Amino acid sequence: MRSLWMVFTCLLAAASVAAEQPSVKNKENAKLEAEQNEEWLAAVERIRALPRPCEIKNMHVTASVTQVYDLTDAAKAQIKKALDEYDAELLKRAARWLDEEKSLRQEYEAKALQALPEDKREAARKLLDYSHGAWTTLLDREAPFKKEYAERTEKIRQGMGKISTDDLEAARTATRTWVKDYRAKLTKGDEEVIQKLQGMLSAEEAERLSQFVRMKVGEPPEKK
């Protein structure tokens, strides 16, 4: 639960950008939104990095009371049990908070979309619904890859000295191929999401959105 993460980005500012000089204005708006989110990011970081129970945590020191005091095994086990229960309860509260945040986003998004021209509101709502539905954190995205990679490399490690050099090299080659294919699959999925978003916009709007895309993608699918 203590992994270092929390990266927040806004992907959809195009709907409120004027038509003239979209590149410059989009960049200016993106910069403004990032500045406005600093207090939010700081608040979330305080929650994420808050010292755990029995943790001594300051700028240049991180330690547990179990590492400072000379305790019996029974005392250490009791402390560990309390920390495990704390982590489980914290996870439940985080899940509830996420649900509340989604509901809050939906409420204020509906208010914000009223600023769009009436003929664009429904299209913008569908665009945002799709974007939100396809969203994932880097941590969640990487977790399955890291788990399987660790299992594969551990299997190779255990086989060292027990299998032939050729078999060992074949296992390593297979793992490298798997990594390449896995990454390619993720990239293809990212590209398909962007193409879907672009396909939900007019040509001019899709061009504006493309200024925020950080990967090379092909043409969006044709509208039916």
Coordinates of N, CA, C and O in Angstrom, one line a residue, residues 23-204:
S23 N -3.3 25.6 -30.7 CA -2.1 25.0 -30.1 C -1.6 25.9 -28.9 O -1.4 25.4 -27.9
V24 N -1.5 27.2 -29.2 CA -1.0 28.1 -28.1 C -2.0 28.1 -26.9 O -1.7 28.0 -25.8
K25 N -3.3 28.3 -27.3 CA -4.3 28.4 -26.2 C -4.5 27.2 -25.5 O -4.7 27.2 -24.3
N26 N -4.5 26.0 -26.1 CA -4.6 24.7 -25.4 C -3.5 24.6 -24.4 O -3.7 24.1 -23.3
K27 N -2.3 24.9 -24.8 CA -1.2 24.8 -23.9 C -1.3 25.7 -22.7 O -1.0 25.4 -21.6
E28 N -1.8 26.9 -23.0 CA -2.0 27.9 -21.9 C -3.0 27.4 -20.9 O -2.9 27.5 -19.7
N29 N -4.1 26.9 -21.4 CA -5.2 26.3 -20.6 C -4.7 25.1 -19.7 O -5.0 25.0 -18.6
A30 N -3.9 24.3 -20.4 CA -3.4 23.1 -19.7 C -2.5 23.5 -18.5 O -2.5 22.9 -17.4
K31 N -1.7 24.6 -18.8 CA -0.8 25.1 -17.7 C -1.6 25.6 -16.6 O -1.3 25.4 -15.4
L32 N -2.7 26.4 -16.9 CA -3.5 27.0 -15.9 C -4.2 25.9 -15.0 O -4.2 26.0 -13.8
E33 N -4.7 24.8 -15.7 CA -5.4 23.8 -14.9 C -4.4 23.1 -14.0 O -4.7 22.7 -12.9
A34 N -3.2 22.9 -14.4 CA -2.2 22.2 -13.6 C -1.9 23.1 -12.4 O -1.7 22.6 -11.3
E35 N -1.8 24.4 -12.5 CA -1.5 25.3 -11.4 C -2.7 25.2 -10.4 O -2.5 25.2 -9.2
Q36 N -3.9 25.2 -10.9 CA -5.1 25.1 -10.1 C -5.2 23.8 -9.3 O -5.8 23.8 -8.2
N37 N -4.5 22.8 -9.7 CA -4.6 21.5 -9.1 C -3.6 21.3 -8.0 O -3.5 20.3 -7.4
E38 N -2.7 22.2 -7.8 CA -1.6 22.0 -6.9 C -2.0 21.8 -5.5 O -1.5 20.9 -4.8
E39 N -3.0 22.5 -5.0 CA -3.5 22.3 -3.6 C -4.1 20.9 -3.5 O -4.0 20.2 -2.4
W40 N -4.9 20.5 -4.5 CA -5.4 19.1 -4.5 C -4.4 18.1 -4.4 O -4.4 17.1 -3.6
L41 N -3.3 18.2 -5.3 CA -2.3 17.2 -5.3 C -1.5 17.2 -3.9 O -1.2 16.1 -3.4
A42 N -1.3 18.4 -3.3 CA -0.7 18.4 -2.0 C -1.5 17.7 -1.0 O -1.0 17.0 -0.1
A43 N -2.8 17.9 -1.0 CA -3.7 17.3 0.0 C -3.7 15.8 -0.2 O -3.7 15.0 0.8
V44 N -3.8 15.3 -1.4 CA -3.7 13.8 -1.7 C -2.4 13.3 -1.2 O -2.3 12.2 -0.7
E45 N -1.3 14.0 -1.5 CA 0.0 13.5 -1.1 C 0.1 13.4 0.4 O 0.7 12.4 0.9
R46 N -0.5 14.3 1.1 CA -0.4 14.2 2.6 C -1.2 12.9 3.1 O -0.7 12.3 4.0
I47 N -2.3 12.6 2.4 CA -3.0 11.4 2.8 C -2.2 10.2 2.4 O -2.1 9.2 3.2
R48 N -1.6 10.2 1.2 CA -0.8 9.0 0.8 C 0.4 8.7 1.7 O 0.7 7.6 2.0
A49 N 1.1 9.8 2.0 CA 2.4 9.7 2.7 C 2.3 9.8 4.2 O 3.3 9.7 4.9
L50 N 1.1 9.9 4.7 CA 0.9 10.0 6.2 C 1.6 8.8 6.9 O 1.5 7.7 6.5
P51 N 2.4 9.1 8.0 CA 3.0 8.0 8.7 C 2.0 7.0 9.2 O 0.9 7.3 9.6
R52 N 2.4 5.7 9.1 CA 1.5 4.6 9.5 C 1.6 4.5 11.1 O 2.5 5.1 11.7
P53 N 0.7 3.8 11.7 CA 0.8 3.6 13.1 C 2.2 3.0 13.5 O 2.7 2.2 12.8
C54 N 2.7 3.5 14.5 CA 4.0 3.1 15.1 C 5.2 3.3 14.1 O 6.3 2.7 14.2
E55 N 5.0 4.3 13.2 CA 6.1 4.6 12.3 C 6.7 6.0 12.6 O 6.0 7.0 12.8
I56 N 8.0 6.0 12.8 CA 8.8 7.2 13.0 C 9.2 7.7 11.6 O 10.0 7.0 10.9
K57 N 8.6 8.8 11.1 CA 8.8 9.2 9.7 C 9.0 10.7 9.6 O 8.1 11.4 9.8
N58 N 10.2 11.1 9.4 CA 10.5 12.5 9.2 C 11.4 12.6 7.9 O 11.6 11.6 7.2
M59 N 11.9 13.8 7.7 CA 12.5 14.0 6.4 C 13.7 13.1 6.1 O 13.9 12.6 5.0
H60 N 14.5 12.7 7.1 CA 15.7 11.9 6.9 C 15.7 10.6 7.7 O 16.8 10.1 7.9
V61 N 14.5 10.2 8.2 CA 14.5 9.0 9.0 C 13.1 8.3 8.8 O 12.1 9.0 8.8
T62 N 13.2 7.0 8.6 CA 11.9 6.2 8.6 C 12.2 4.9 9.3 O 13.1 4.2 8.9
A63 N 11.5 4.7 10.4 CA 11.7 3.5 11.2 C 10.4 3.1 11.9 O 9.6 4.0 12.1
S64 N 10.3 1.9 12.4 CA 9.2 1.4 13.2 C 9.6 1.3 14.6 O 10.8 1.1 14.9
V65 N 8.7 1.4 15.5 CA 9.0 1.2 16.9 C 9.6 -0.2 17.2 O 10.4 -0.4 18.1
T66 N 9.2 -1.2 16.3 CA 9.8 -2.5 16.5 C 11.2 -2.6 16.1 O 11.9 -3.5 16.5
Q67 N 11.7 -1.6 15.4 CA 13.1 -1.5 15.1 C 13.9 -0.7 16.1 O 15.2 -0.8 16.1
V68 N 13.2 0.1 16.9 CA 13.9 0.9 17.8 C 14.0 0.3 19.2 O 15.0 0.4 19.9
Y69 N 12.8 -0.3 19.6 CA 12.7 -0.9 21.0 C 13.1 -2.4 20.9 O 12.8 -3.1 19.9
D70 N 13.6 -2.9 22.0 CA 13.9 -4.3 22.1 C 12.6 -5.0 22.6 O 12.3 -4.9 23.8
L71 N 11.9 -5.6 21.7 CA 10.6 -6.2 22.0 C 10.6 -7.7 21.8 O 11.4 -8.3 21.1
T72 N 9.7 -8.4 22.5 CA 9.5 -9.8 22.4 C 8.9 -10.1 21.1 O 8.2 -9.3 20.4
D73 N 9.0 -11.4 20.6 CA 8.3 -11.8 19.4 C 6.8 -11.7 19.5 O 6.2 -11.3 18.5
A74 N 6.3 -11.9 20.7 CA 4.9 -11.8 20.9 C 4.4 -10.3 20.7 O 3.4 -10.1 20.1
A75 N 5.2 -9.4 21.2 CA 4.9 -8.0 21.1 C 4.9 -7.6 19.6 O 4.1 -6.8 19.1
K76 N 6.0 -8.0 18.9 CA 6.1 -7.7 17.5 C 4.9 -8.3 16.7 O 4.4 -7.6 15.8
A77 N 4.5 -9.5 17.1 CA 3.4 -10.1 16.4 C 2.1 -9.3 16.6 O 1.3 -9.2 15.7
Q78 N 1.9 -8.8 17.8 CA 0.7 -8.0 18.2 C 0.7 -6.7 17.4 O -0.3 -6.3 16.9
I79 N 1.9 -6.1 17.3 CA 2.0 -4.8 16.5 C 1.7 -5.1 15.0 O 1.0 -4.4 14.4
K80 N 2.2 -6.2 14.5 CA 2.0 -6.5 13.1 C 0.5 -6.8 12.8 O 0.0 -6.3 11.8
K81 N -0.1 -7.4 13.7 CA -1.6 -7.7 13.6 C -2.4 -6.4 13.5 O -3.3 -6.2 12.7
A82 N -2.0 -5.5 14.4 CA -2.7 -4.2 14.4 C -2.5 -3.4 13.1 O -3.4 -2.8 12.6
L83 N -1.2 -3.5 12.6 CA -0.9 -2.8 11.3 C -1.6 -3.4 10.1 O -2.1 -2.7 9.2
D84 N -1.7 -4.7 10.2 CA -2.5 -5.4 9.1 C -3.9 -5.0 9.1 O -4.6 -4.8 8.0
E85 N -4.5 -4.9 10.3 CA -5.9 -4.5 10.4 C -6.1 -3.1 10.0 O -7.1 -2.7 9.3
Y86 N -5.1 -2.2 10.3 CA -5.2 -0.8 9.9 C -5.1 -0.7 8.4 O -5.9 0.0 7.8
D87 N -4.2 -1.5 7.7 CA -4.1 -1.4 6.3 C -5.4 -1.9 5.6 O -5.9 -1.3 4.6
A88 N -6.1 -2.9 6.2 CA -7.3 -3.4 5.6 C -8.4 -2.4 5.7 O -9.2 -2.2 4.8
E89 N -8.5 -1.7 6.9 CA -9.5 -0.7 7.1 C -9.3 0.5 6.2 O -10.2 1.1 5.7
L90 N -8.0 0.9 6.1 CA -7.6 2.0 5.2 C -8.0 1.7 3.8 O -8.5 2.6 3.1
L91 N -7.9 0.5 3.3 CA -8.2 0.1 2.0 C -9.7 0.2 1.7 O -10.2 0.7 0.7
K92 N -10.5 -0.2 2.7 CA -12.0 0.0 2.6 C -12.4 1.4 2.5 O -13.2 1.8 1.7
R93 N -11.7 2.3 3.3 CA -12.1 3.7 3.3 C -11.6 4.3 2.0 O -12.3 5.2 1.4
A94 N -10.5 3.9 1.4 CA -10.1 4.4 0.1 C -11.1 4.1 -1.0 O -11.3 4.9 -1.9
A95 N -11.6 2.8 -0.9 CA -12.6 2.4 -1.9 C -13.9 3.2 -1.8 O -14.4 3.6 -2.8
R96 N -14.3 3.5 -0.6 CA -15.5 4.4 -0.4 C -15.2 5.8 -0.9 O -16.1 6.4 -1.5
W97 N -14.0 6.3 -0.6 CA -13.7 7.6 -1.1 C -13.7 7.7 -2.6 O -14.1 8.7 -3.2
L98 N -13.2 6.7 -3.2 CA -13.1 6.6 -4.7 C -14.5 6.7 -5.3 O -14.8 7.4 -6.2
D99 N -15.5 5.9 -4.7 CA -16.8 5.9 -5.1 C -17.5 7.3 -4.9 O -18.2 7.8 -5.8
E100 N -17.2 7.9 -3.8 CA -17.7 9.3 -3.5 C -17.1 10.3 -4.5 O -17.8 11.2 -4.9
E101 N -15.8 10.1 -4.8 CA -15.2 11.1 -5.7 C -15.8 11.0 -7.1 O -16.0 12.0 -7.8
K102 N -16.1 9.7 -7.5 CA -16.7 9.5 -8.9 C -18.1 10.2 -8.9 O -18.4 10.8 -9.9
S103 N -18.9 10.0 -7.8 CA -20.2 10.7 -7.8 C -20.1 12.2 -7.8 O -20.8 12.9 -8.5
L104 N -19.1 12.7 -7.1 CA -18.9 14.1 -7.0 C -18.4 14.7 -8.4 O -18.9 15.7 -8.8
R105 N -17.6 13.9 -9.0 CA -17.1 14.3 -10.4 C -18.3 14.4 -11.3 O -18.4 15.3 -12.1
Q106 N -19.2 13.4 -11.3 CA -20.3 13.3 -12.2 C -21.2 14.5 -11.9 O -21.7 15.2 -12.9
E107 N -21.4 14.9 -10.6 CA -22.3 16.0 -10.3 C -21.7 17.3 -10.8 O -22.5 18.1 -11.5
Y108 N -20.4 17.6 -10.6 CA -19.9 18.8 -11.1 C -19.6 18.9 -12.6 O -19.5 19.9 -13.2
E109 N -19.4 17.7 -13.1 CA -19.2 17.6 -14.6 C -20.4 18.1 -15.3 O -20.4 18.8 -16.3
A110 N -21.6 17.6 -14.8 CA -22.9 18.0 -15.3 C -23.0 19.5 -15.3 O -23.5 20.1 -16.2
K111 N -22.6 20.1 -14.2 CA -22.7 21.6 -14.1 C -21.8 22.3 -15.1 O -22.2 23.2 -15.7
A112 N -20.6 21.7 -15.2 CA -19.6 22.3 -16.1 C -20.0 22.2 -17.5 O -19.8 23.2 -18.3
L113 N -20.6 21.1 -17.9 CA -21.0 20.9 -19.3 C -22.1 21.9 -19.8 O -22.3 22.1 -21.0
Q114 N -22.8 22.5 -18.8 CA -23.8 23.5 -19.2 C -23.2 24.7 -19.8 O -23.9 25.5 -20.5
A115 N -21.9 24.9 -19.7 CA -21.2 26.0 -20.3 C -20.9 25.8 -21.8 O -20.6 26.7 -22.5
L116 N -21.1 24.5 -22.2 CA -20.9 24.2 -23.6 C -22.1 24.6 -24.5 O -23.2 24.7 -23.9
P117 N -21.9 24.8 -25.8 CA -23.1 25.0 -26.6 C -24.0 23.9 -26.5 O -23.6 22.7 -26.3
E118 N -25.3 24.1 -26.5 CA -26.3 23.0 -26.3 C -26.1 21.9 -27.2 O -26.3 20.7 -26.8
D119 N -25.8 22.1 -28.4 CA -25.6 21.0 -29.4 C -24.4 20.2 -29.2 O -24.2 19.2 -29.9
K120 N -23.5 20.6 -28.2 CA -22.3 19.9 -28.0 C -22.3 19.1 -26.6 O -21.5 18.3 -26.4
R121 N -23.3 19.4 -25.8 CA -23.3 18.8 -24.4 C -23.4 17.3 -24.4 O -22.6 16.7 -23.7
E122 N -24.3 16.8 -25.2 CA -24.5 15.3 -25.1 C -23.3 14.6 -25.7 O -22.8 13.6 -25.1
A123 N -22.7 15.1 -26.8 CA -21.5 14.5 -27.4 C -20.3 14.6 -26.4 O -19.6 13.6 -26.2
A124 N -20.2 15.7 -25.7 CA -19.1 15.9 -24.7 C -19.3 14.9 -23.5 O -18.4 14.4 -23.0
R125 N -20.6 14.7 -23.1 CA -20.9 13.8 -22.0 C -20.5 12.4 -22.4 O -19.8 11.7 -21.6
K126 N -20.8 12.0 -23.6 CA -20.4 10.6 -24.1 C -18.9 10.5 -24.2 O -18.3 9.4 -23.9
L127 N -18.3 11.6 -24.7 CA -16.8 11.5 -24.8 C -16.2 11.3 -23.4 O -15.3 10.5 -23.3
L128 N -16.6 12.1 -22.5 CA -16.1 12.0 -21.1 C -16.4 10.7 -20.5 O -15.6 10.1 -19.8
D129 N -17.6 10.2 -20.7 CA -18.0 8.9 -20.1 C -17.1 7.8 -20.6 O -16.6 6.9 -19.9
Y130 N -16.8 7.8 -21.9 CA -15.9 6.8 -22.5 C -14.5 7.0 -21.9 O -13.8 6.0 -21.6
S131 N -14.0 8.2 -21.9 CA -12.6 8.5 -21.4 C -12.5 8.0 -19.9 O -11.6 7.3 -19.6
H132 N -13.5 8.3 -19.1 CA -13.5 7.9 -17.7 C -13.5 6.4 -17.6 O -12.8 5.8 -16.7
G133 N -14.3 5.8 -18.4 CA -14.4 4.3 -18.3 C -13.1 3.6 -18.8 O -12.9 2.5 -18.3
A134 N -12.4 4.2 -19.7 CA -11.1 3.6 -20.1 C -9.9 4.0 -19.3 O -8.8 3.4 -19.5
W135 N -10.1 4.8 -18.3 CA -9.0 5.3 -17.5 C -8.5 4.3 -16.5 O -9.3 3.5 -16.0
T136 N -7.2 4.3 -16.3 CA -6.6 3.4 -15.2 C -5.4 4.1 -14.7 O -4.8 4.9 -15.4
T137 N -5.0 3.7 -13.5 CA -3.7 4.3 -13.0 C -2.6 3.5 -13.5 O -2.7 2.4 -13.9
L138 N -1.4 4.1 -13.5 CA -0.2 3.5 -13.9 C 0.1 2.2 -13.0 O 0.5 1.2 -13.5
L139 N -0.2 2.4 -11.7 CA 0.0 1.3 -10.8 C -0.9 0.1 -11.2 O -0.4 -1.1 -11.2
D140 N -2.2 0.3 -11.4 CA -3.0 -0.8 -11.8 C -2.7 -1.4 -13.2 O -2.8 -2.6 -13.4
R141 N -2.2 -0.5 -14.1 CA -1.8 -1.0 -15.4 C -0.6 -1.9 -15.3 O -0.5 -2.9 -16.1
E142 N 0.3 -1.5 -14.5 CA 1.6 -2.3 -14.4 C 1.6 -3.5 -13.5 O 2.4 -4.4 -13.6
A143 N 0.6 -3.6 -12.6 CA 0.6 -4.6 -11.6 C 0.6 -6.1 -12.2 O 1.4 -6.9 -11.8
P144 N -0.3 -6.3 -13.2 CA -0.3 -7.7 -13.8 C 1.0 -8.0 -14.5 O 1.5 -9.1 -14.4
F145 N 1.6 -7.0 -15.2 CA 2.9 -7.2 -15.8 C 4.0 -7.6 -14.8 O 4.7 -8.5 -15.0
K146 N 4.1 -6.8 -13.7 CA 5.1 -7.0 -12.7 C 4.9 -8.4 -12.1 O 5.9 -9.0 -11.8
K147 N 3.7 -8.8 -11.8 CA 3.5 -10.0 -11.2 C 3.9 -11.2 -12.0 O 4.7 -12.1 -11.6
E148 N 3.5 -11.2 -13.3 CA 3.9 -12.3 -14.2 C 5.4 -12.2 -14.5 O 6.1 -13.3 -14.6
Y149 N 6.0 -11.0 -14.6 CA 7.4 -10.9 -14.9 C 8.2 -11.5 -13.7 O 9.2 -12.2 -13.9
A150 N 7.8 -11.2 -12.5 CA 8.5 -11.7 -11.3 C 8.4 -13.2 -11.3 O 9.4 -13.9 -10.9
E151 N 7.2 -13.8 -11.6 CA 7.1 -15.3 -11.7 C 8.0 -15.9 -12.7 O 8.6 -16.9 -12.4
R152 N 8.0 -15.3 -13.9 CA 8.9 -15.8 -14.9 C 10.3 -15.8 -14.6 O 11.1 -16.8 -14.8
T153 N 10.8 -14.6 -14.1 CA 12.2 -14.5 -13.7 C 12.6 -15.4 -12.5 O 13.7 -15.9 -12.5
E154 N 11.7 -15.6 -11.6 CA 11.9 -16.5 -10.5 C 12.1 -17.9 -10.9 O 12.9 -18.7 -10.5
K155 N 11.2 -18.3 -11.9 CA 11.3 -19.6 -12.5 C 12.7 -19.9 -13.1 O 13.3 -20.9 -13.0
I156 N 13.1 -18.8 -13.8 CA 14.4 -18.9 -14.5 C 15.5 -19.0 -13.5 O 16.5 -19.8 -13.6
R157 N 15.4 -18.2 -12.4 CA 16.4 -18.2 -11.3 C 16.5 -19.6 -10.7 O 17.6 -20.1 -10.4
Q158 N 15.4 -20.2 -10.4 CA 15.3 -21.5 -9.8 C 15.9 -22.6 -10.7 O 16.4 -23.6 -10.3
G159 N 15.8 -22.4 -12.0 CA 16.3 -23.4 -13.0 C 17.8 -23.3 -13.2 O 18.4 -24.2 -13.8
M160 N 18.4 -22.2 -12.8 CA 19.9 -22.0 -13.0 C 20.6 -23.2 -12.2 O 20.4 -23.4 -11.1
G161 N 21.5 -23.8 -13.0 CA 22.3 -24.9 -12.4 C 21.5 -26.3 -12.5 O 22.1 -27.3 -12.2
K162 N 20.2 -26.2 -12.8 CA 19.5 -27.5 -12.9 C 19.1 -27.8 -14.3 O 18.7 -29.0 -14.6
I163 N 19.2 -26.9 -15.2 CA 18.9 -27.2 -16.6 C 20.1 -26.8 -17.5 O 21.0 -26.1 -17.0
S164 N 20.1 -27.2 -18.7 CA 21.2 -26.9 -19.6 C 21.3 -25.4 -19.9 O 20.3 -24.7 -19.8
T165 N 22.4 -25.0 -20.4 CA 22.7 -23.6 -20.8 C 21.7 -23.2 -21.9 O 21.2 -22.1 -21.9
D166 N 21.5 -24.1 -22.9 CA 20.6 -23.9 -24.0 C 19.2 -23.7 -23.5 O 18.5 -22.7 -24.0
D167 N 18.8 -24.5 -22.6 CA 17.4 -24.4 -22.1 C 17.2 -23.1 -21.3 O 16.2 -22.4 -21.4
L168 N 18.3 -22.7 -20.6 CA 18.2 -21.5 -19.8 C 18.1 -20.3 -20.7 O 17.3 -19.4 -20.5
E169 N 18.9 -20.3 -21.8 CA 18.9 -19.2 -22.7 C 17.6 -19.1 -23.4 O 17.1 -18.0 -23.7
A170 N 17.0 -20.3 -23.7 CA 15.7 -20.3 -24.4 C 14.6 -19.7 -23.5 O 13.7 -19.0 -24.0
A171 N 14.7 -20.0 -22.2 CA 13.8 -19.4 -21.2 C 13.9 -17.9 -21.2 O 12.9 -17.2 -21.1
R172 N 15.1 -17.4 -21.2 CA 15.4 -16.0 -21.2 C 14.8 -15.3 -22.4 O 14.2 -14.2 -22.4
T173 N 15.1 -16.0 -23.6 CA 14.6 -15.4 -24.8 C 13.1 -15.4 -24.9 O 12.5 -14.4 -25.3
A174 N 12.5 -16.4 -24.3 CA 11.0 -16.5 -24.3 C 10.4 -15.3 -23.4 O 9.4 -14.7 -23.7
T175 N 11.1 -15.1 -22.3 CA 10.7 -14.0 -21.4 C 10.9 -12.6 -22.1 O 10.0 -11.8 -22.0
R176 N 12.0 -12.4 -22.8 CA 12.2 -11.2 -23.5 C 11.1 -11.0 -24.6 O 10.6 -9.9 -24.8
T177 N 10.7 -12.1 -25.3 CA 9.7 -12.0 -26.3 C 8.3 -11.7 -25.7 O 7.6 -10.8 -26.2
W178 N 8.1 -12.3 -24.5 CA 6.8 -12.0 -23.8 C 6.7 -10.6 -23.4 O 5.7 -9.9 -23.5
V179 N 7.8 -10.0 -22.9 CA 7.9 -8.6 -22.5 C 7.5 -7.7 -23.6 O 6.7 -6.8 -23.6
K180 N 8.2 -8.0 -24.8 CA 8.0 -7.1 -26.0 C 6.5 -7.2 -26.4 O 5.9 -6.2 -26.7
D181 N 6.0 -8.4 -26.4 CA 4.6 -8.6 -26.9 C 3.6 -8.0 -25.9 O 2.6 -7.4 -26.3
Y182 N 3.9 -8.1 -24.6 CA 3.0 -7.5 -23.6 C 3.0 -6.0 -23.7 O 1.9 -5.4 -23.7
R183 N 4.1 -5.4 -23.9 CA 4.2 -4.0 -24.1 C 3.5 -3.5 -25.3 O 2.8 -2.5 -25.4
A184 N 3.7 -4.3 -26.4 CA 3.0 -3.9 -27.7 C 1.5 -4.0 -27.5 O 0.8 -3.1 -28.1
K185 N 1.0 -5.0 -26.7 CA -0.4 -5.1 -26.5 C -1.0 -3.9 -25.7 O -2.0 -3.3 -26.0
L186 N -0.2 -3.4 -24.7 CA -0.6 -2.2 -24.0 C -0.7 -1.0 -24.8 O -1.6 -0.2 -24.8
T187 N 0.4 -0.9 -25.7 CA 0.4 0.3 -26.5 C -0.7 0.3 -27.5 O -1.3 1.3 -27.8
K188 N -1.0 -0.9 -28.1 CA -2.1 -1.0 -29.0 C -3.5 -0.6 -28.3 O -4.3 0.1 -28.9
G189 N -3.6 -1.0 -27.1 CA -4.8 -0.7 -26.4 C -4.9 0.9 -26.1 O -6.0 1.5 -26.3
D190 N -3.8 1.5 -25.8 CA -3.8 2.9 -25.6 C -4.1 3.6 -26.9 O -4.9 4.6 -27.0
E191 N -3.6 3.1 -28.0 CA -3.9 3.7 -29.3 C -5.3 3.6 -29.7 O -5.9 4.6 -30.2
E192 N -5.9 2.5 -29.4 CA -7.3 2.3 -29.7 C -8.2 3.2 -28.9 O -9.2 3.7 -29.4
V193 N -7.9 3.5 -27.7 CA -8.6 4.4 -26.8 C -8.6 5.8 -27.5 O -9.6 6.5 -27.6
I194 N -7.4 6.3 -27.8 CA -7.2 7.6 -28.4 C -8.0 7.7 -29.7 O -8.6 8.7 -30.0
Q195 N -7.9 6.6 -30.6 CA -8.6 6.6 -31.8 C -10.1 6.7 -31.6 O -10.8 7.4 -32.3
K196 N -10.6 6.0 -30.6 CA -12.0 6.0 -30.3 C -12.4 7.5 -29.8 O -13.5 8.0 -30.3
L197 N -11.6 8.1 -29.0 CA -11.9 9.5 -28.6 C -11.9 10.4 -29.8 O -12.9 11.2 -29.9
Q198 N -10.9 10.3 -30.7 CA -10.9 11.2 -31.8 C -12.1 10.9 -32.8 O -12.6 11.8 -33.4
G199 N -12.5 9.6 -32.8 CA -13.6 9.3 -33.7 C -15.0 9.8 -33.2 O -15.9 9.9 -33.9
M200 N -15.0 10.3 -31.9 CA -16.2 10.8 -31.3 C -16.3 12.3 -31.5 O -17.2 13.0 -31.1
L201 N -15.3 12.9 -32.2 CA -15.2 14.3 -32.3 C -15.2 14.7 -33.8 O -15.0 13.9 -34.7
S202 N -15.5 16.0 -34.1 CA -15.4 16.5 -35.4 C -13.9 16.5 -35.8 O -13.0 16.4 -34.9
A203 N -13.6 16.7 -37.1 CA -12.2 16.8 -37.5 C -11.4 17.9 -36.8 O -10.3 17.7 -36.4
E204 N -12.0 19.0 -36.6 CA -11.4 20.2 -36.0 C -11.1 19.9 -34.5 O -10.1 20.1 -33.9

